[in-house]
Coordinates of C-alpha atoms and ligand atoms in Angstrom, one line a residue:
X492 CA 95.6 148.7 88.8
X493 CA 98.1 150.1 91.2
X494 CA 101.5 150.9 90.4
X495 CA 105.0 150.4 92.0
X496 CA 107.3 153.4 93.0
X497 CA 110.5 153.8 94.4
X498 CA 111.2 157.2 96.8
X499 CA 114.8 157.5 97.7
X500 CA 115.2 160.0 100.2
X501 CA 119.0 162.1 99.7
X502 CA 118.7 165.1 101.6
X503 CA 120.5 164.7 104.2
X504 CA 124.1 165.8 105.6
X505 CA 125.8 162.6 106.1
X506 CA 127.2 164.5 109.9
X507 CA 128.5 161.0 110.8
X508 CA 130.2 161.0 107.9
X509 CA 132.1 163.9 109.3
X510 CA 133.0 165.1 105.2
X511 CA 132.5 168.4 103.2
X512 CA 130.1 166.5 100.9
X513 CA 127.1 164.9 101.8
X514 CA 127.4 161.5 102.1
X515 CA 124.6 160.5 99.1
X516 CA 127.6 162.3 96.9
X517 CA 130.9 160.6 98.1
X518 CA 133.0 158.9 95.2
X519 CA 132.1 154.7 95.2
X520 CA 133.5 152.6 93.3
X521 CA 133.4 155.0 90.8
X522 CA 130.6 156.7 90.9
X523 CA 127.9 159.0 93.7
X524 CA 127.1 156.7 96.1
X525 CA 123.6 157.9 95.4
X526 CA 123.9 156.4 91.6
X527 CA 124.0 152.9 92.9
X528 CA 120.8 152.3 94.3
X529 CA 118.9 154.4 91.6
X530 CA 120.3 152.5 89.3
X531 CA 119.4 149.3 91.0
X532 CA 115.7 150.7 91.5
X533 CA 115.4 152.2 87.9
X534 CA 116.6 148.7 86.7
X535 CA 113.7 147.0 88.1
X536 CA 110.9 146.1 85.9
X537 CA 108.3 146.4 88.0
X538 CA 108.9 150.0 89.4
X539 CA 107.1 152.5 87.2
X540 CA 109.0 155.6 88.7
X541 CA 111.8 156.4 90.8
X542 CA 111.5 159.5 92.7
X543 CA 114.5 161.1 94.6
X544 CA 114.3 163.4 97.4
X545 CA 117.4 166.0 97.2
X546 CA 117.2 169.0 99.2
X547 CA 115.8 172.4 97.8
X548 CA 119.3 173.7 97.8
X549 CA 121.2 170.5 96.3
X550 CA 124.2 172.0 94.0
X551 CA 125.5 168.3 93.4
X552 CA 122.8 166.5 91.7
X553 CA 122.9 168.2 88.4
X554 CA 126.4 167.4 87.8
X555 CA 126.1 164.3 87.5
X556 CA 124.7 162.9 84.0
X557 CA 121.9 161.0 84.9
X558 CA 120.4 160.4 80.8
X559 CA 120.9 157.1 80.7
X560 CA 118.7 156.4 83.6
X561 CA 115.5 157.6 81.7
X562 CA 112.4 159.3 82.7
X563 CA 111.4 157.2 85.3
X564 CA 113.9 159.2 87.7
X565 CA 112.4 162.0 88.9
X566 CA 114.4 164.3 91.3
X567 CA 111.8 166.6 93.7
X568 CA 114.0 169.3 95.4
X569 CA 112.0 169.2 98.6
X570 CA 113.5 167.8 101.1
X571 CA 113.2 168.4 104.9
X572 CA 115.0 168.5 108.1
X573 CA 114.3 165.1 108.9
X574 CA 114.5 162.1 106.7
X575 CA 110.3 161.4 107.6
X576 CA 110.0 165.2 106.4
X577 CA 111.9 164.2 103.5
X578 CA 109.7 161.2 102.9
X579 CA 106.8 163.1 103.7
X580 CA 107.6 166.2 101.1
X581 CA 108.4 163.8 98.7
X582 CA 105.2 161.4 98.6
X583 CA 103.0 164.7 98.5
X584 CA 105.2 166.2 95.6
X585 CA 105.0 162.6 93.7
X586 CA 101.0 162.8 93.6
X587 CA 100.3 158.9 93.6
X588 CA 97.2 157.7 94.0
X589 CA 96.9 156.3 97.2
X590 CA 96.7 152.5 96.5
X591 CA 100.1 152.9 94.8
X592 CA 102.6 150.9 96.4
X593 CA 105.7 153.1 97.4
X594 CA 109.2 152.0 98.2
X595 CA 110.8 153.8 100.5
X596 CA 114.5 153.3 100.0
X597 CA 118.0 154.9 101.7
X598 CA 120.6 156.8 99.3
X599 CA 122.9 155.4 101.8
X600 CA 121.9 151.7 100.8
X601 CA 124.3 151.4 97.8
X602 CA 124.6 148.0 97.9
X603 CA 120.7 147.1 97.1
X604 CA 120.1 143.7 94.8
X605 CA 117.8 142.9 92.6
X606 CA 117.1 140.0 94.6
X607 CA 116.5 141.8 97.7
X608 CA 113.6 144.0 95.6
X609 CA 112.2 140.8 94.3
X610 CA 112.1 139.5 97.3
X611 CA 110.0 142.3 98.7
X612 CA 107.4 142.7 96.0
X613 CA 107.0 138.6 96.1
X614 CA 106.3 139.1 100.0
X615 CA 104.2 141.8 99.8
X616 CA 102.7 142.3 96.7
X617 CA 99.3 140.7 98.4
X618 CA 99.9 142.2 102.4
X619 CA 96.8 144.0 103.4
X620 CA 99.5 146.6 105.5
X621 CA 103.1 146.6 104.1
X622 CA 106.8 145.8 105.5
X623 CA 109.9 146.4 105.5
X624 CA 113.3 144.2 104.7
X625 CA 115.0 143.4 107.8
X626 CA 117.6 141.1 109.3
X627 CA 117.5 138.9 112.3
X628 CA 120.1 140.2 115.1
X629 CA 122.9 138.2 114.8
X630 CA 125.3 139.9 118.1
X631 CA 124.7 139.3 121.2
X632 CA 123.3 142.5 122.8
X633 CA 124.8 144.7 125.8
X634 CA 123.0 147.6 127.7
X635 CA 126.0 150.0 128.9
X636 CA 125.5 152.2 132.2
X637 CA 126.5 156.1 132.0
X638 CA 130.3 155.0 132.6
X639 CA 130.2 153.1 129.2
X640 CA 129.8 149.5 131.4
X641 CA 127.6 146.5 130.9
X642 CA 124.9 147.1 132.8
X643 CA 123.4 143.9 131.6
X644 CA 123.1 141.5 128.4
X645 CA 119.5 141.7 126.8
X646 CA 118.0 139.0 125.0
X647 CA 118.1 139.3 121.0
X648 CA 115.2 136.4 120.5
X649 CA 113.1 138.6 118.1
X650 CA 114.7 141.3 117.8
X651 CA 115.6 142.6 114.3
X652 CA 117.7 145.2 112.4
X653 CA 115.1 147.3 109.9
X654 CA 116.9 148.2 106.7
X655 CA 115.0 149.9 103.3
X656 CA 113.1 149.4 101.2
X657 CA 110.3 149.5 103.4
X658 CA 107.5 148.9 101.3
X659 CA 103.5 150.5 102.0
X660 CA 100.2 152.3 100.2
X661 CA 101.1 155.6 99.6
X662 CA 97.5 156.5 101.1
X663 CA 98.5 154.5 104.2
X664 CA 102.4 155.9 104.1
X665 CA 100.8 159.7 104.1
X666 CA 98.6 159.3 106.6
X667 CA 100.6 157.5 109.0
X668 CA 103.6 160.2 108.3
X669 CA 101.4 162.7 109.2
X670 CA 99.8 161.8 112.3
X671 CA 103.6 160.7 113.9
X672 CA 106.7 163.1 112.4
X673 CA 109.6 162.1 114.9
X674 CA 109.9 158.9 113.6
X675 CA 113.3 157.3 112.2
X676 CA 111.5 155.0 109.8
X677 CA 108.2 154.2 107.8
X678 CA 107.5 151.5 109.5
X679 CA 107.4 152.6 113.0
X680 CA 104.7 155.7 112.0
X681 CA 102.3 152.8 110.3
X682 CA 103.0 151.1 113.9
X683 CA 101.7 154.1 115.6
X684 CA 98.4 153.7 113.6
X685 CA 98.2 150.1 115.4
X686 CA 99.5 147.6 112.8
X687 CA 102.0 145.4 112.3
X688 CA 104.1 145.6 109.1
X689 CA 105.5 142.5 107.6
X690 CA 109.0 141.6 108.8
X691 CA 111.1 140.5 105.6
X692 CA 114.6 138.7 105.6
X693 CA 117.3 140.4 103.6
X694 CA 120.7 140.4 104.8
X695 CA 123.4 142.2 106.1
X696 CA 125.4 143.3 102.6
X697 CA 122.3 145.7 102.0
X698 CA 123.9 148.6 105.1
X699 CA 123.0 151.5 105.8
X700 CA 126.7 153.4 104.8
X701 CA 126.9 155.5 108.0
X702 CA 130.7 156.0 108.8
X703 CA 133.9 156.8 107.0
X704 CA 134.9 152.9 107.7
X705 CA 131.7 151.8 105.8
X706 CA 133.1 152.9 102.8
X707 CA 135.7 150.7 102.0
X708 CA 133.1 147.7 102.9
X709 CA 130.5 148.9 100.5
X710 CA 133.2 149.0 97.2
X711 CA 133.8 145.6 98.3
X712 CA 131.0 144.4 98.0
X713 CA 130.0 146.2 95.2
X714 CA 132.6 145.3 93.0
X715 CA 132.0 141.4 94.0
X716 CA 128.3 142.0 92.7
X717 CA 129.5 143.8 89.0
Ligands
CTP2179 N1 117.7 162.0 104.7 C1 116.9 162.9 104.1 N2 116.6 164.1 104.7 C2 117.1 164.4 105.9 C3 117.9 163.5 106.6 C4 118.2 162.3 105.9 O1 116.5 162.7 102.9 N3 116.7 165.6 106.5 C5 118.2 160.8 104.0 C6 119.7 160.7 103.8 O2 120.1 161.4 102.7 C7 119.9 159.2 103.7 C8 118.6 158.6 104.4 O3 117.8 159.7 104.7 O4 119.8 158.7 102.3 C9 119.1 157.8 105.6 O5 119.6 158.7 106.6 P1 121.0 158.7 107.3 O6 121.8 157.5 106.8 O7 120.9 159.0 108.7 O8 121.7 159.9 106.5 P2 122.1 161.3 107.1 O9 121.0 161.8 108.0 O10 122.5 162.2 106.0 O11 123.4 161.0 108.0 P3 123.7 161.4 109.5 O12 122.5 160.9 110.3 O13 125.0 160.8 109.9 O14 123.7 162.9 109.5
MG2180 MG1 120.4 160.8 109.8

């Protein structure tokens, strides 16, 4: 029967973060903002492993006492230059067998529920290609002009923001990765192959931490979730 797995890709700089350490490793709420969603991942039944994807030269990771997470989280120093070479080194370091599902999951989505990975598998579980959770756009949209000016207002019917996990066969995941590198998510490289993963609704607490004012929004809701 084929097994669920979580890959949490955390080798990257965090440059928008513009600070010394990268951003998986910035204090929240009281911990690495990496230890969130691993502990959110390792706490779910259903997920028989949780890799992470730290970079060859990570000095951080080890200083943090990750015991009482258990042997399902397994770090794989092989990260890339780009997260899809991240995800990439990873799912060929994790040797799954290719009808595994594979959760593809942001260190910089701290604020990950239970509920949002529940919702997922229930969604999923049966799809003959995969998805991702996603939120309906909610702003109304402006293209600027090269003087930072509204060139015009598109419309947002069907458009949506893709967030992690996104959620596909390993098999599926490799090949696709392999055949399209410069992409910025999963999804978009099983796109290239011509199909269409599954769009499913989250919502907007599970963001991508991305600047130093995303911070103080991520403790909050974090501590409201304790
Ligand atoms: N990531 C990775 N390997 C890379 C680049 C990114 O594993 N070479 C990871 C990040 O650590 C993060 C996730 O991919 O958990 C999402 O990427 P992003 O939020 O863009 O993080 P960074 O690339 O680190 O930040 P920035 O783009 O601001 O530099
Ligand atoms: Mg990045």
């Amino acid at each position: 029967m084929s097994e669920f797995h979580a890959l949490v890709p955390a080798a990257g700089f965090g440059a928008r973060m513009r600070n010394e350490l990268p951003k998986q490793y910035l204090p929240l709420a009281g911990k690495p903002m990496l230890a969130h969603a691993l502990e959110t991942l390792c706490g779910c039944g259903e997920l028989a492993t949780v890799f992470v994807v730290l970079s060859p030269d990570d000095a951080q990771f080890r200083t943090f006492d990750w015991a009482r997470f258990g042997d399902k989280l397994q770090p794989l120093f092989c990260g890339g230059a780009t997260r899809a070479q991240s995800v990439a080194n990873g799912l060929l370091a994790a040797e799954l067998e290719a009808d595994d599902w594979v959760l593809v999951h942001d260190a910089a989505r701290p604020c990950l529920t239970q509920a949002h990975l529940a919702r997922l598998l229930a969604e999923l579980r049966d799809d003959p290609v995969g998805g991702i959770l996603a939120v309906p756009v909610a702003d109304t949209l402006k293209r600027a002009d090269a003087q930072q000016r509204i060139a015009c207002t598109e419309p947002r019917e069907g458009l949506w923001q893709a967030q992690t996990p996104q959620m596909f066969r390993a098999g599926l995941l490799m090949q696709a990765l392999q055949q399209c590198r410069a992409v910025t998510d999963e999804a978009s490289a099983v796109e290239a192959l011509g199909l269409q993963p599954k769009l499913v609704a989250g919502d907007s607490g599970n963001f991508k931490v991305t600047y130093p004012q995303d911070i103080v929004l991520a403790e909050l809701l974090l501590s409201n979730k304790k």
